[in-house]
């Protein structure tokens, strides 16, 4: 048995009912500082609207980790576009999809209605960069997004990196619907 009170760091959701930690993923090195980074999804977070969801980015570092770190102190966060989107229900690293040397990541919002109708879903691609990360970034500012085709597709219910499946030098990814 491992007692988690001996962990090197822990992260606490901002508000009751946020469900922070429902999805977590390593994302590689998104800012090019030689430390791997990770994201924490909180699909029921209300900061961007009722159940819009929020995903937090924690940048890697050599020291300064602590227990009970409030997610409001994250290096960046991403809000769902609209109420009830539940963004952050699924999150994943994507590898380096554009070949710029920075790793990228995905945020799923399976209840988003922008595509084929109610609960068609949407997945957002966030490209890595050296600087310019900010808290409370609305996912309308994502670098790209992929919408579900039809009502109740729940696109973005699961997202994952796939590596470079076609050998073109760019990493690829999967979106479950």
Short mmCIF file of C-alpha atoms in Angstrom, two decimals:
data_model
loop_
_atom_site.label_atom_id
_atom_site.label_comp_id
_atom_site.label_asym_id
_atom_site.label_seq_id
_atom_site.Cartn_x
_atom_site.Cartn_y
_atom_site.Cartn_z
CA UNK A 1 0.00 0.00 0.00
CA UNK A 2 1.19 3.47 -0.90
CA UNK A 3 0.15 6.41 1.24
CA UNK A 4 -0.41 9.40 -1.05
CA UNK A 5 0.30 11.81 1.79
CA UNK A 6 3.95 11.13 0.98
CA UNK A 7 3.59 12.36 -2.61
CA UNK A 8 5.92 15.09 -3.83
CA UNK A 9 3.06 17.34 -4.95
CA UNK A 10 -0.73 17.45 -5.12
CA UNK A 11 -3.27 19.72 -6.75
CA UNK A 12 -6.64 20.87 -5.39
CA UNK A 13 -9.62 21.90 -7.52
CA UNK A 14 -10.76 25.50 -7.31
CA UNK A 15 -14.37 24.86 -6.30
CA UNK A 16 -16.62 22.14 -4.95
CA UNK A 17 -18.10 20.02 -7.74
CA UNK A 18 -15.47 20.88 -10.37
CA UNK A 19 -14.38 17.22 -10.63
CA UNK A 20 -10.78 18.27 -11.16
CA UNK A 21 -8.63 15.29 -11.93
CA UNK A 22 -11.37 13.38 -13.78
CA UNK A 23 -8.88 13.42 -16.66
CA UNK A 24 -5.13 13.93 -16.45
CA UNK A 25 -2.40 13.49 -19.01
CA UNK A 26 1.27 14.04 -19.55
CA UNK A 27 1.71 16.31 -22.56
CA UNK A 28 5.44 16.24 -23.18
CA UNK A 29 7.34 19.51 -23.20
CA UNK A 30 4.89 22.15 -24.45
CA UNK A 31 7.12 25.16 -23.75
CA UNK A 32 10.54 23.85 -24.81
CA UNK A 33 12.28 24.19 -21.43
CA UNK A 34 13.37 20.49 -21.27
CA UNK A 35 10.86 19.66 -18.52
CA UNK A 36 7.76 17.59 -19.28
CA UNK A 37 4.41 19.16 -18.49
CA UNK A 38 0.89 17.87 -17.71
CA UNK A 39 -2.77 18.88 -17.84
CA UNK A 40 -5.64 18.33 -15.42
CA UNK A 41 -9.26 18.38 -16.62
CA UNK A 42 -12.18 19.65 -14.50
CA UNK A 43 -15.22 19.06 -16.70
CA UNK A 44 -17.79 20.47 -14.25
CA UNK A 45 -15.97 23.74 -13.55
CA UNK A 46 -18.28 26.78 -13.83
CA UNK A 47 -15.75 29.62 -14.24
CA UNK A 48 -16.55 29.97 -17.97
CA UNK A 49 -20.27 29.29 -17.48
CA UNK A 50 -22.35 26.55 -15.89
CA UNK A 51 -20.51 23.25 -16.57
CA UNK A 52 -18.37 24.82 -19.32
CA UNK A 53 -15.36 22.98 -17.87
CA UNK A 54 -11.74 24.00 -17.42
CA UNK A 55 -8.38 22.37 -18.12
CA UNK A 56 -5.25 23.37 -16.24
CA UNK A 57 -1.67 23.31 -17.57
CA UNK A 58 1.14 22.63 -15.10
CA UNK A 59 4.60 23.34 -16.51
CA UNK A 60 7.43 21.11 -15.34
CA UNK A 61 10.25 22.47 -13.18
CA UNK A 62 13.24 21.22 -11.20
CA UNK A 63 12.10 22.44 -7.78
CA UNK A 64 9.24 24.23 -6.04
CA UNK A 65 6.69 21.40 -6.02
CA UNK A 66 4.38 21.29 -3.02
CA UNK A 67 1.36 19.53 -1.60
CA UNK A 68 -2.12 21.07 -1.79
CA UNK A 69 -1.37 23.41 -4.70
CA UNK A 70 -4.58 25.19 -5.71
CA UNK A 71 -5.27 24.84 -9.43
CA UNK A 72 -5.94 28.59 -9.56
CA UNK A 73 -2.12 28.85 -9.32
CA UNK A 74 -1.59 26.80 -12.50
CA UNK A 75 0.61 28.10 -15.30
CA UNK A 76 -2.37 28.29 -17.68
CA UNK A 77 -5.98 27.21 -17.96
CA UNK A 78 -8.55 26.79 -20.71
CA UNK A 79 -12.31 27.39 -20.33
CA UNK A 80 -15.02 25.68 -22.34
CA UNK A 81 -16.69 27.89 -24.94
CA UNK A 82 -20.25 27.57 -23.70
CA UNK A 83 -22.30 26.40 -20.75
CA UNK A 84 -22.64 22.60 -20.43
CA UNK A 85 -19.76 21.87 -22.87
CA UNK A 86 -17.96 19.89 -20.13
CA UNK A 87 -14.56 20.66 -21.65
CA UNK A 88 -11.76 18.76 -19.97
CA UNK A 89 -13.75 15.53 -19.65
CA UNK A 90 -11.00 14.04 -21.80
CA UNK A 91 -7.48 15.43 -22.20
CA UNK A 92 -4.34 14.10 -23.84
CA UNK A 93 -0.94 14.99 -25.10
CA UNK A 94 -0.84 15.00 -28.90
CA UNK A 95 2.89 14.87 -29.58
CA UNK A 96 4.30 17.49 -31.94
CA UNK A 97 1.59 17.70 -34.61
CA UNK A 98 3.08 20.65 -36.51
CA UNK A 99 6.81 19.83 -36.30
CA UNK A 100 7.86 23.02 -34.52
CA UNK A 101 9.71 21.27 -31.68
CA UNK A 102 7.02 21.98 -29.06
CA UNK A 103 4.63 19.27 -27.90
CA UNK A 104 0.91 19.93 -28.27
CA UNK A 105 -2.25 18.74 -26.48
CA UNK A 106 -5.96 18.03 -26.88
CA UNK A 107 -9.02 18.99 -24.83
CA UNK A 108 -12.33 17.21 -25.44
CA UNK A 109 -15.73 18.84 -24.88
CA UNK A 110 -18.17 16.05 -25.68
CA UNK A 111 -21.29 18.11 -24.86
CA UNK A 112 -20.45 21.01 -27.20
CA UNK A 113 -23.24 21.88 -29.70
CA UNK A 114 -21.27 23.80 -32.38
CA UNK A 115 -21.17 20.97 -34.93
CA UNK A 116 -24.05 18.76 -35.96
CA UNK A 117 -26.31 19.81 -33.08
CA UNK A 118 -26.95 18.93 -29.44
CA UNK A 119 -24.01 17.01 -27.95
CA UNK A 120 -22.22 16.67 -31.29
CA UNK A 121 -19.02 17.45 -29.35
CA UNK A 122 -15.81 19.28 -30.12
CA UNK A 123 -12.10 18.67 -29.59
CA UNK A 124 -9.58 21.49 -29.28
CA UNK A 125 -5.92 21.42 -30.30
CA UNK A 126 -3.53 23.63 -28.32
CA UNK A 127 -0.12 24.06 -29.96
CA UNK A 128 2.95 24.34 -27.77
CA UNK A 129 4.91 27.58 -27.56
CA UNK A 130 7.81 29.04 -25.58
CA UNK A 131 5.76 31.70 -23.77
CA UNK A 132 2.42 33.47 -23.72
CA UNK A 133 0.52 30.91 -21.63
CA UNK A 134 -2.33 32.46 -19.62
CA UNK A 135 -5.01 31.54 -17.13
CA UNK A 136 -8.68 31.60 -18.16
CA UNK A 137 -8.07 31.28 -21.91
CA UNK A 138 -11.38 30.58 -23.65
CA UNK A 139 -11.19 27.64 -26.04
CA UNK A 140 -12.45 29.85 -28.87
CA UNK A 141 -8.77 30.89 -28.93
CA UNK A 142 -7.55 27.29 -29.50
CA UNK A 143 -5.24 26.80 -32.46
CA UNK A 144 -7.68 24.38 -34.12
CA UNK A 145 -10.85 22.48 -33.29
CA UNK A 146 -12.72 19.49 -34.65
CA UNK A 147 -16.51 19.30 -34.37
CA UNK A 148 -18.80 16.28 -34.23
CA UNK A 149 -20.88 15.53 -37.29
CA UNK A 150 -24.30 14.71 -35.85
CA UNK A 151 -26.54 15.15 -32.82
CA UNK A 152 -25.36 13.08 -29.86
CA UNK A 153 -22.05 12.01 -31.44
CA UNK A 154 -20.28 13.06 -28.21
CA UNK A 155 -17.16 13.72 -30.26
CA UNK A 156 -14.25 14.35 -27.92
CA UNK A 157 -15.50 11.86 -25.34
CA UNK A 158 -12.05 10.31 -25.67
CA UNK A 159 -8.91 11.81 -27.21
CA UNK A 160 -5.41 10.39 -27.61
CA UNK A 161 -2.05 10.83 -29.24
CA UNK A 162 -1.32 8.27 -31.96
CA UNK A 163 2.32 8.97 -32.80
CA UNK A 164 3.33 9.40 -36.44
CA UNK A 165 1.12 6.76 -38.08
CA UNK A 166 1.81 7.72 -41.69
CA UNK A 167 5.55 8.45 -41.48
CA UNK A 168 5.33 12.09 -42.58
CA UNK A 169 7.30 13.45 -39.61
CA UNK A 170 4.25 14.91 -37.83
CA UNK A 171 2.50 13.29 -34.87
CA UNK A 172 -1.14 12.32 -35.35
CA UNK A 173 -4.04 11.95 -32.90
CA UNK A 174 -7.39 10.25 -32.40
CA UNK A 175 -10.80 11.65 -31.46
CA UNK A 176 -13.46 9.26 -30.20
CA UNK A 177 -17.13 9.89 -30.97
#
